[in-house]
Amino acid sequence: MLEIKNLHVKLEEEDKVILKGVDLTVKAGEVHAIMGPNGSGKSTLSYVLSGRDGYEVTDGSATLDGEELLEMEPEARAAAGLFLAFQYPVEIPGVGNMTFLRTAVNAQRKARGEEEMSAGDFLKVVRAKAKTLKIDADMLKRPVNVGFSGGEKKRNEILQMAMLEPKMCILDETDSGLDVDAMKLVSDGVNALRDAGRAFLVITHYQRLLDHIKPDVVHIMAAGRIIKTGGPELALEVEKNGYADILAEVN
Amino acid sequence: MALPQAKQDVLAARIAGLSLPQGGWAGAARADALARLSAMGLPVKRDEYWRYTDPTSLTTPDTPHAAVFDARDEPPAFDGIDRVRLVFVDGVFDPAQSDDPAAAGVEIDRLAAVADRDIHWAQSLYGVLEARGQNPVQRPLAALNTAFATDGVLIRATGKAAKPVALVYIHRDEGSDAILHHCIKLEAGAEVTILENGPAAARFTKVMEVEVADGARFHHIRTQGRDHERRAATHIFARLGAGALFKSFTLTANGVLTRNDAVIELLGDDAVAHVAGAAVGDGNFHHDDTVFITHAGLRCESRQVFKKVLKNGAVGVFQGKILVKPGAQKTDGYQISQSLLLDEDSQFLAKPELEIYADDVKCSHGSTSGAIDETALFYLRSRGVPERMAQSLMVLAFLAESIAEIEDEAIAEDIRSRLEGWLARHER
């Protein structure tokens, strides 16, 4: 599904190289986790894949089902099935959450040549999905993320994911700022979307999220590279001993 | 102080070709207005309230030409609203295109048609609020209007109007110079909605005097724009009684020059006045909102909400004042003027003023200029919303606070769809 090869990325404005040859293959139906110390390039990887400005790809490629992502506009990547759940979901004053969701769903459908969803159908679907994430009618009406608590913002990300039904979901530190109950709610939302045709890349600092969203593969990222790949036990090792051992072992 | 020669010269040249409409009850008011005007002269760029807006093209004897815009791609404003249409073509009333005024359920007369009839209420309004509004800030174009207006509507309501009264201004003549003066009187407890739309003329000078008596409710929604080269200087003078409500919203799109003055006096206690505007300009566009709100009653509320979206060198101006008179305790005054600059060539000039002579009041004002939020734009795009659509969404979101001042949801929706259309046509 997602295939990243030898990805090198620097900041556009400075000569700072962040990713120094990332190789990663995620197959349909799999959940991969990326862990790593601060500044290792995890969030940069998610931004580069989703098409945020400010980064320059100096080498390598990233394809989604064979399509080169890095040459596409962010909206085209989304329509192709890529979704990034933001670490810091953005507040958009004046744009109603419902309007935002419906605009996004229909823009993607239009881009894929599918029929747009009617207002009635959309309302039915969004209400049902919001309910399982404990998102009430008021949150759907309010402007996007404005005045939302940290937990509400993350639940809203998952609601967007559920509505957009992407193929490849990247979760960037979705657990940050969540209490235990909210983490369970968000994880349940993610697990409900697990499917043979869908893959997840879960970026996290902590093993505890992976107790809820069980990964098939765990990668450790450091200094712009994936330095170790293993099974779920790798996350437990990090939780127990920190990154020092792994870093030392690789160096 | 003697009137500067420059102002006298501008005035002499401007009125040389105009004649004072004769006869009837308005004659005295017109003569008074001409005397006021002669004492003031016409505005020049050095005047304090014309520093940001060059009045020259509003005061020249010859009307600068304005091409008539082909509007086939855009339906006229308020088409879907059940209303009584009164149509003026280049400032001349067109009965053939107009609806029967009686359907509005209020008294409607035309200024030009009733000079010989004794309309008592209009006599006590025509030029009266305009004259009050000349102090402390002079508004010579309004006095010129009172003196020389060729037509306008006189509306009096004693109850709730059956339908909105829509003044439709059509522009056909590339050199037309229209001067219209409307008087609207809401007796105690009455409720009227006035709609205005259309470019009106190559140059349009308009005054609307509105008396809102105790407990009456006045709603005003207008769209001005469409023809890129047209110029307009409009004035609203309003006076509110106790518990009265005044709400005015203006959408301005296009127009090389628009100056909208609003002068509102809250005389009775517990009166509420909201003036709002959304302006979108692309290129050769200059838009000026000049507002003066006087709080004289107790516990009155006023809101000024002005938002401008500017690109390709467009200029926006806001001059807004709240004056709280001695004794006007518990005043709640709010003023916000904001611009969204879509590029670095555009400009927003704001002069917020507060002058307060009471000690128990709440007044706030804010003025900002900013670019579109790139992070929010990326967020929208990452969800599959194409860049242009995302930008339009954010522009509409920026304007939302001003559009929210429109109480009627169907009218607000009409304004929103108009803006969407404009944004789609001005994507680059």
XYZ file of C-alpha atoms in Angstrom:
679
model
C 0.000 0.000 0.000
C 2.499 2.623 1.200
C 6.031 2.321 -0.033
C 8.691 4.791 1.031
C 12.118 4.436 -0.522
C 15.303 6.194 0.460
C 13.427 9.353 1.424
C 15.664 12.351 2.039
C 14.101 15.605 3.205
C 15.477 18.959 4.262
C 13.814 22.088 5.520
C 13.139 24.451 2.639
C 14.292 27.600 4.413
C 17.410 26.246 6.097
C 20.013 23.693 5.235
C 18.778 21.341 7.881
C 18.415 17.744 6.761
C 15.687 15.939 8.696
C 15.105 12.642 6.920
C 18.220 10.833 5.787
C 17.029 7.863 3.806
C 13.800 6.432 5.174
C 12.693 3.057 3.824
C 9.312 1.745 4.848
C 6.722 -0.572 3.355
C 3.237 -0.868 4.823
C 0.933 -3.481 3.346
C -2.866 -3.357 3.244
C -4.423 -4.557 6.475
C -1.296 -3.877 8.538
C -0.728 -1.558 11.439
C 2.773 -0.166 11.748
C 4.017 1.898 14.636
C 6.881 4.349 14.526
C 8.541 5.231 17.794
C 11.576 7.313 18.403
C 13.116 10.063 20.478
C 12.163 13.709 20.023
C 13.598 15.249 16.885
C 14.057 11.954 15.105
C 11.895 13.069 12.161
C 8.647 11.198 12.882
C 6.330 14.184 12.483
C 8.303 15.456 9.498
C 7.687 12.123 7.805
C 3.944 12.507 8.333
C 3.930 16.087 7.054
C 6.006 15.267 3.990
C 3.703 12.389 3.125
C 0.623 14.597 3.440
C 2.149 17.434 1.439
C 2.765 20.268 3.863
C 4.798 23.231 2.600
C 8.230 24.002 3.944
C 9.980 20.734 3.163
C 12.143 19.819 0.227
C 12.467 16.236 -0.880
C 16.060 15.856 -2.081
C 15.935 12.162 -2.886
C 13.719 9.118 -2.764
C 10.073 8.392 -3.332
C 6.823 7.599 -1.560
C 4.033 5.804 -3.368
C 0.502 4.905 -2.395
C -0.694 1.883 -4.351
C 1.947 2.662 -6.932
C 1.049 6.353 -7.301
C 3.831 8.818 -6.540
C 2.540 10.872 -3.615
C 5.292 13.434 -3.453
C 4.320 15.090 -6.708
C 0.655 15.453 -5.785
C -1.129 18.397 -4.155
C -2.258 17.695 -0.574
C -5.906 17.480 -1.670
C -5.026 14.944 -4.367
C -3.172 12.805 -1.831
C -6.258 12.880 0.367
C -8.489 11.896 -2.535
C -6.067 9.068 -3.320
C -6.733 7.712 0.160
C -4.125 9.231 2.458
C -5.155 10.649 5.807
C -3.123 12.333 8.499
C -4.566 12.675 11.984
C -2.765 15.780 13.207
C -0.789 15.939 16.404
C -2.204 19.445 16.843
C -5.556 19.646 15.058
C -6.076 23.128 13.664
C -8.804 25.499 14.809
C -10.724 27.141 11.981
C -12.960 29.879 13.365
C -16.085 30.515 11.321
C -16.114 27.171 9.508
C -18.716 24.843 10.996
C -17.510 21.321 11.725
C -20.383 19.816 9.775
C -19.805 22.051 6.757
C -16.132 21.167 6.883
C -16.789 17.424 7.002
C -19.323 17.502 4.213
C -17.152 19.716 2.011
C -14.236 17.343 2.503
C -16.229 14.174 1.878
C -17.803 15.546 -1.283
C -14.605 17.134 -2.582
C -12.887 13.755 -2.330
C -15.788 11.976 -3.973
C -15.797 14.514 -6.763
C -12.046 14.153 -7.257
C -12.491 10.383 -7.586
C -15.388 10.776 -10.014
C -17.908 9.453 -7.514
C -21.334 10.824 -6.789
C -21.541 13.423 -4.034
C -23.323 12.532 -0.816
C -26.716 14.157 -0.318
C -27.262 16.338 2.721
C -29.685 13.822 4.183
C -27.456 10.792 3.743
C -24.479 12.675 5.040
C -26.325 13.743 8.163
C -27.387 10.185 8.910
C -23.883 8.791 8.522
C -22.145 11.540 10.432
C -24.564 11.298 13.344
C -24.078 7.560 13.656
C -20.300 7.817 13.529
C -20.195 10.778 15.875
C -22.246 8.850 18.395
C -19.727 6.023 18.691
C -17.012 8.624 19.341
C -19.223 10.415 21.887
C -19.239 13.556 19.780
C -22.459 15.419 20.476
C -24.575 17.576 18.176
C -23.083 20.729 19.647
C -19.545 19.694 18.697
C -20.692 19.029 15.155
C -22.217 22.475 14.911
C -19.355 24.439 16.423
C -16.533 25.823 14.279
C -13.840 23.255 13.520
C -11.901 22.500 16.721
C -12.597 25.949 18.171
C -12.942 25.700 21.926
C -12.541 21.909 21.785
C -10.589 20.240 24.583
C -7.501 18.219 23.659
C -9.530 15.013 23.786
C -12.360 16.465 21.709
C -9.922 17.565 19.041
C -8.455 14.079 18.758
C -11.890 12.478 18.637
C -12.789 14.939 15.916
C -9.756 13.761 13.939
C -10.958 10.183 14.197
C -14.451 11.246 13.130
C -12.957 12.846 10.026
C -11.052 9.644 9.347
C -14.212 7.585 9.773
C -16.126 9.837 7.386
C -13.404 10.017 4.743
C -12.644 6.273 4.848
C -9.034 6.595 3.727
C -6.879 3.635 2.692
C -3.764 4.764 4.467
C -4.130 6.411 7.854
C -1.248 8.153 9.562
C -1.789 8.970 13.224
C 0.694 11.536 14.472
C 0.918 11.316 18.259
C -2.810 10.891 18.517
C -2.296 9.868 22.141
C -0.702 13.145 23.207
C -2.929 15.130 25.511
C -5.367 12.267 26.079
C -6.439 10.861 29.410
C -6.978 7.135 29.823
C -10.673 7.188 28.938
C -10.191 9.399 25.905
C -7.377 7.175 24.694
C -9.648 4.178 24.891
C -12.386 6.014 22.982
C -10.001 7.130 20.259
C -8.398 3.696 20.018
C -11.775 2.014 19.731
C -12.546 4.448 16.918
C -9.353 3.487 15.147
C -9.822 -0.248 15.722
C -13.333 -0.044 14.298
C -11.753 1.121 11.062
C -9.212 -1.711 10.883
C -9.864 -3.578 7.730
C -8.075 -5.826 5.265
C -8.057 -3.012 2.734
C -6.766 -0.324 5.057
C -3.414 0.296 6.689
C -2.250 2.415 9.616
C 0.972 4.129 10.491
C 0.870 5.075 14.151
C 3.456 7.567 15.351
C 3.810 7.622 19.086
C 6.188 8.202 21.959
C 4.570 5.736 24.264
C 3.850 2.074 24.266
C 0.518 2.539 26.032
C -1.320 3.568 22.830
C -0.092 0.352 21.301
C -1.828 -1.584 24.062
C -5.054 -0.367 22.505
C -4.085 -0.246 18.854
C -2.067 -3.397 18.447
C 0.620 -3.021 15.799
C 1.877 -5.737 13.492
C 5.237 -4.056 13.025
C 7.157 -1.566 15.164
C 9.870 0.712 13.784
C 12.321 2.763 15.752
C 13.301 6.017 14.129
C 16.335 8.055 15.095
C 18.206 10.890 13.433
C 16.133 10.717 10.269
C 16.329 6.987 9.662
C 14.528 3.849 10.679
C 17.171 2.095 12.696
C 15.342 -0.970 13.880
C 12.221 -2.877 12.931
C 10.542 -5.631 14.885
C 7.299 -6.931 16.278
C 5.169 -5.532 19.120
C 7.825 -6.659 21.609
C 10.076 -3.865 20.349
C 7.662 -1.289 21.759
C 7.731 -3.029 25.124
C 11.493 -2.961 25.104
C 11.467 0.793 24.486
C 8.954 1.305 27.264
C 11.167 -0.637 29.653
C 14.657 0.508 28.744
C 14.218 3.704 26.728
C 15.985 4.296 23.445
C 19.547 4.257 24.777
C 20.130 0.514 24.313
C 18.743 0.467 20.805
C 20.692 3.544 19.784
C 23.871 2.082 21.229
C 23.291 -1.255 19.551
C 22.867 0.361 16.151
C 25.792 2.684 16.514
C -12.748 80.785 9.689
C -13.212 81.557 6.052
C -13.876 78.633 3.807
C -10.715 77.690 1.906
C -10.861 78.793 -1.694
C -10.218 75.255 -2.913
C -13.376 73.960 -1.263
C -15.416 76.867 -2.589
C -14.110 76.274 -6.078
C -14.936 72.586 -5.997
C -18.434 73.403 -4.784
C -19.053 76.139 -7.349
C -17.985 73.865 -10.171
C -20.038 70.932 -8.902
C -23.337 72.764 -8.496
C -23.006 74.984 -11.571
C -24.820 72.394 -13.645
C -27.363 71.389 -11.006
C -30.672 73.066 -10.376
C -32.541 73.162 -7.102
C -35.835 71.303 -7.552
C -38.533 73.889 -6.998
C -41.770 74.054 -5.112
C -43.524 72.235 -2.332
C -42.675 71.530 1.257
C -39.149 70.339 0.532
C -38.173 73.723 -0.887
C -37.252 75.235 2.449
C -35.280 72.147 3.483
C -33.410 72.221 0.183
C -32.589 75.915 0.606
C -31.329 75.258 4.140
C -29.198 72.392 2.894
C -27.719 74.582 0.181
C -26.853 77.173 2.821
C -25.162 74.471 4.926
C -23.330 73.234 1.898
C -22.163 76.721 0.947
C -20.766 77.188 4.424
C -18.893 73.869 4.289
C -17.759 73.621 0.709
C -17.148 70.212 -0.785
C -14.613 67.812 0.689
C -11.016 67.840 -0.410
C -8.375 65.275 0.385
C -6.925 67.404 3.173
C -10.080 67.124 5.264
C -9.630 64.917 8.288
C -12.277 62.385 7.294
C -11.136 62.264 3.681
C -7.467 61.554 4.277
C -7.746 57.921 3.292
C -10.259 58.408 0.488
C -9.788 60.876 -2.315
C -13.156 62.612 -2.825
C -12.194 64.185 -6.164
C -14.169 61.853 -8.415
C -17.213 62.271 -6.150
C -17.176 66.039 -6.490
C -16.175 66.712 -10.106
C -18.819 68.426 -12.251
C -18.508 65.730 -14.882
C -19.329 62.185 -13.940
C -16.454 59.781 -14.522
C -17.758 57.147 -16.919
C -18.526 53.686 -15.674
C -19.017 50.760 -18.013
C -22.177 48.751 -17.490
C -21.130 45.327 -16.339
C -22.538 42.307 -18.113
C -24.223 40.589 -15.227
C -25.526 37.509 -17.008
C -23.391 35.255 -14.888
C -24.932 36.482 -11.684
C -28.586 36.659 -10.669
C -29.632 39.963 -9.052
C -29.560 40.072 -5.270
C -32.650 39.044 -3.284
C -34.285 37.396 -6.308
C -35.648 34.640 -4.120
C -37.000 36.980 -1.449
C -40.688 37.906 -1.473
C -40.510 41.695 -1.577
C -41.988 44.831 -3.092
C -39.615 46.124 -5.728
C -39.239 49.813 -6.463
C -36.933 50.221 -9.408
C -34.766 53.203 -10.222
C -32.842 53.234 -13.489
C -29.904 55.618 -13.326
C -31.739 57.395 -10.528
C -35.055 57.658 -12.396
C -38.055 55.772 -11.051
C -39.318 53.122 -13.444
C -42.965 52.279 -12.663
C -43.098 49.606 -15.372
C -40.488 47.471 -13.626
C -41.761 48.237 -10.134
C -44.320 46.383 -8.045
C -47.451 47.911 -6.585
C -46.181 49.739 -3.478
C -49.419 49.033 -1.655
C -48.421 45.376 -1.300
C -45.813 46.308 1.292
C -48.434 47.274 3.846
C -46.763 50.591 4.620
C -47.210 54.116 3.237
C -44.900 54.642 0.294
C -44.598 57.858 -1.673
C -42.015 59.234 -4.036
C -40.156 62.384 -3.204
C -40.522 63.710 -6.752
C -44.249 63.028 -6.844
C -45.384 64.595 -3.619
C -43.801 68.031 -3.546
C -47.244 69.576 -3.710
C -48.804 67.351 -1.080
C -48.656 68.144 2.568
C -46.890 65.143 4.001
C -46.381 66.328 7.496
C -44.170 63.533 8.775
C -41.751 63.830 5.883
C -41.384 67.548 6.430
C -40.097 66.884 9.919
C -37.571 64.361 8.644
C -36.307 65.497 5.243
C -32.906 67.063 5.762
C -33.433 67.116 9.526
C -31.341 64.120 10.484
C -28.811 65.022 7.816
C -28.459 68.489 9.373
C -28.026 66.947 12.858
C -25.395 64.632 11.423
C -23.207 67.537 10.233
C -21.854 68.034 13.712
C -19.161 67.383 14.857
C -18.075 65.880 11.524
C -19.062 67.665 8.342
C -20.645 65.594 5.583
C -21.004 68.023 2.679
C -22.011 65.386 0.128
C -25.060 64.656 2.258
C -26.061 68.323 2.326
C -25.550 68.450 -1.426
C -27.853 65.478 -1.658
C -30.609 67.085 0.429
C -30.433 70.198 -1.711
C -30.367 68.572 -5.118
C -31.908 65.089 -4.778
C -34.143 64.447 -7.753
C -36.127 61.618 -6.241
C -36.310 59.006 -3.535
C -38.885 57.176 -1.481
C -40.795 58.314 1.576
C -41.861 55.372 3.675
C -43.909 55.501 6.842
C -44.844 52.435 8.845
C -47.228 52.242 11.737
C -47.149 48.470 12.167
C -45.303 45.485 10.857
C -44.754 45.685 7.107
C -46.207 42.818 5.088
C -43.097 42.462 2.932
C -39.633 43.926 2.674
C -39.412 47.022 0.488
C -36.653 46.545 -2.057
C -35.021 49.507 -3.723
C -33.487 48.204 -6.923
C -30.916 50.428 -8.555
C -30.198 49.688 -12.173
C -27.299 51.227 -14.037
C -27.731 51.601 -17.820
C -26.117 54.907 -18.757
C -22.326 54.994 -18.622
C -22.330 58.659 -17.639
C -25.264 58.806 -15.224
C -25.055 60.840 -12.024
C -27.868 59.907 -9.652
C -28.819 61.741 -6.470
C -31.513 60.019 -4.412
C -32.805 60.848 -0.968
C -34.993 58.497 1.060
C -36.874 59.174 4.282
C -38.127 56.288 6.366
C -40.192 56.714 9.465
C -41.086 53.855 11.768
C -43.743 54.881 14.238
C -43.727 53.289 17.692
C -43.723 49.509 17.482
C -43.483 49.352 13.680
C -41.180 46.948 11.843
C -39.784 47.371 8.358
C -37.108 45.672 6.281
C -35.496 47.701 3.519
C -33.434 45.960 0.865
C -31.223 47.802 -1.584
C -29.262 46.392 -4.453
C -27.575 47.382 -7.643
C -24.911 49.767 -8.866
C -27.480 52.581 -9.411
C -25.474 54.830 -11.718
C -21.983 55.684 -12.889
C -21.934 57.955 -9.853
C -24.430 57.597 -7.058
C -24.960 59.997 -4.174
C -27.499 58.773 -1.696
C -28.940 59.758 1.645
C -31.283 57.660 3.731
C -32.788 59.263 6.814
C -34.340 56.813 9.225
C -36.384 57.658 12.265
C -36.985 54.624 14.482
C -39.508 55.502 17.175
C -39.883 53.749 20.535
C -39.913 49.993 20.260
C -39.771 50.001 16.461
C -37.494 47.657 14.517
C -35.640 48.610 11.368
C -33.721 46.124 9.233
C -31.611 47.192 6.296
C -29.677 44.886 4.017
C -28.020 46.132 0.899
C -25.668 44.909 -1.743
C -23.733 47.428 -3.691
C -21.299 46.623 -6.373
C -21.280 44.664 -9.546
C -20.168 47.412 -11.936
C -16.431 47.723 -11.466
C -16.094 51.358 -12.428
C -19.034 52.836 -10.555
C -18.624 55.302 -7.707
C -20.876 55.796 -4.740
C -21.149 58.058 -1.728
C -23.953 56.922 0.539
C -25.151 58.156 3.898
C -27.462 56.712 6.462
C -28.650 59.040 9.207
C -30.652 57.338 11.907
C -32.238 58.365 15.174
C -33.509 55.792 17.650
C -36.119 56.080 20.357
C -36.404 54.006 23.521
C -36.118 50.271 22.968
C -35.768 50.781 19.224
C -33.725 48.467 17.040
C -31.674 49.457 14.022
C -29.760 46.884 12.010
C -27.937 47.599 8.809
C -25.739 45.272 6.771
C -23.950 46.095 3.546
C -22.210 43.798 1.123
C -19.882 45.628 -1.216
C -18.245 43.848 -4.117
C -16.372 45.753 -6.790
C -16.541 49.485 -7.416
C -13.574 51.793 -7.906
C -14.875 53.982 -5.110
C -17.418 53.464 -2.362
C -17.837 55.673 0.648
C -20.533 54.580 3.077
C -21.271 56.913 5.960
C -23.506 55.835 8.811
C -24.447 58.345 11.479
C -26.583 56.904 14.233
C -27.949 58.497 17.374
C -29.236 56.355 20.212
C -31.489 58.877 21.915
C -33.939 56.743 23.864
C -32.968 54.303 26.588
C -32.347 50.613 25.804
C -31.983 51.188 22.070
C -29.873 48.863 19.946
C -27.971 49.743 16.766
C -25.887 47.326 14.742
C -24.039 48.395 11.614
C -22.128 45.769 9.717
C -20.390 45.390 6.415
C -18.621 42.800 4.323
C -16.541 44.127 1.469
C -14.618 42.157 -1.130
C -12.328 43.942 -3.522
C -10.026 42.844 -6.296
C -7.705 45.317 -7.999
C -8.960 48.843 -8.544
C -11.244 48.928 -5.531
C -11.479 51.496 -2.800
C -13.971 50.990 -0.042
C -14.515 53.293 2.903
C -16.816 52.756 5.869
C -17.169 55.833 8.012
C -19.372 55.324 11.047
C -20.355 57.643 13.866
C -22.492 56.292 16.672
C -23.687 58.559 19.454
C -24.920 57.084 22.698
C -27.248 59.480 24.501
C -29.704 57.106 26.196
C -29.227 54.713 29.085
C -28.278 51.054 28.586
C -28.006 51.303 24.810
C -26.053 48.797 22.779
C -24.166 49.446 19.577
C -22.116 47.118 17.404
C -19.961 47.955 14.426
C -18.706 44.874 12.587
C -16.773 45.531 9.407
C -14.791 42.956 7.461
C -12.916 43.442 4.240
C -11.218 40.978 1.939
C -8.710 42.688 -0.308
C -6.491 41.545 -3.152
C -4.457 42.831 -6.072
C -3.994 46.319 -4.682
C -7.498 46.865 -3.326
C -7.819 49.418 -0.531
C -10.110 49.298 2.475
C -10.787 52.105 4.916
C -12.593 52.094 8.228
C -13.250 55.204 10.279
C -15.472 54.319 13.163
C -16.373 56.334 16.183
C -18.330 55.705 19.333
C -19.316 58.846 21.232
C -20.798 58.288 24.675
C -22.484 61.428 25.913
C -22.528 62.505 29.546
C -25.151 60.495 31.390
C -25.323 57.668 28.851
C -24.566 55.130 31.564
C -24.465 51.379 31.015
C -23.596 51.917 27.376
C -22.379 48.763 25.662
C -20.360 49.712 22.595
C -18.507 47.234 20.427
C -16.512 47.944 17.352
C -14.437 45.620 15.219
C -12.843 46.240 11.856
C -10.752 43.576 10.232
C -9.190 42.986 6.898
C -7.973 39.847 5.242
C -5.218 40.777 2.828
C -4.853 38.087 0.195
C -1.587 39.547 -1.085
C 1.005 42.115 -0.181
C -0.254 44.799 -2.575
C -3.493 45.447 -0.759
C -4.011 47.931 1.999
C -6.273 48.458 4.972
C -6.447 51.772 6.796
C -8.352 51.950 10.055
C -9.106 54.784 12.417
C -11.109 53.592 15.404
C -12.181 56.335 17.817
C -13.804 56.250 21.221
C -14.919 59.381 23.021
C -16.544 58.690 26.362
C -18.099 61.115 28.832
C -19.852 58.643 31.127
C -18.127 56.544 33.768
C -20.177 53.359 33.837
C -19.846 52.076 30.285
C -18.425 49.110 28.421
C -16.766 49.955 25.117
C -14.376 47.842 23.133
C -12.771 48.164 19.785
C -10.365 46.121 17.755
C -8.824 46.422 14.356
C -6.665 43.857 12.616
C -5.117 43.118 9.257
C -3.908 39.677 8.413
C -3.155 37.136 5.755
C -4.928 33.841 5.324
C -3.910 31.241 7.917
C -1.640 28.845 6.014
C -1.856 26.153 8.668
C -5.640 26.094 8.485
C -5.437 26.121 4.702
C -3.195 23.050 4.766
C -5.481 21.340 7.256
C -8.426 21.774 4.887
C -6.413 20.618 1.892
C -5.158 17.568 3.760
C -8.799 16.552 4.073
C -9.231 16.720 0.324
C -10.624 20.235 -0.047
C -9.038 21.820 -3.134
C -6.941 24.895 -2.433
C -9.321 27.445 -4.008
C -12.306 25.993 -2.243
C -10.404 25.945 1.030
C -9.492 29.584 0.565
C -13.118 30.493 -0.177
C -14.262 28.639 2.921
C -11.804 30.593 5.002
C -12.765 33.902 3.425
C -16.424 33.213 4.134
C -15.486 32.225 7.660
C -13.669 35.513 8.052
C -16.740 37.413 6.880
C -19.141 35.320 8.954
C -19.290 37.639 11.960
C -20.585 40.486 9.824
C -23.064 38.320 7.911
C -24.327 37.005 11.244
C -25.729 40.498 11.812
C -28.462 39.719 9.265
C -31.437 38.327 11.153
C -33.340 36.859 8.219
C -31.735 33.528 7.345
C -32.938 33.516 3.712
C -31.417 36.936 3.134
C -28.192 35.911 4.869
C -28.027 32.864 2.609
C -28.512 35.066 -0.444
C -25.572 37.194 0.703
C -23.430 34.102 1.286
C -24.135 32.650 -2.130
C -23.366 36.030 -3.682
C -20.014 36.027 -1.950
C -19.324 32.469 -3.057
C -20.040 33.524 -6.623
C -17.748 36.503 -6.344
C -14.973 34.409 -4.840
C -15.296 31.841 -7.613
C -15.040 34.592 -10.233
C -12.047 36.194 -8.538
C -9.926 33.175 -7.815
C -6.770 34.642 -9.266
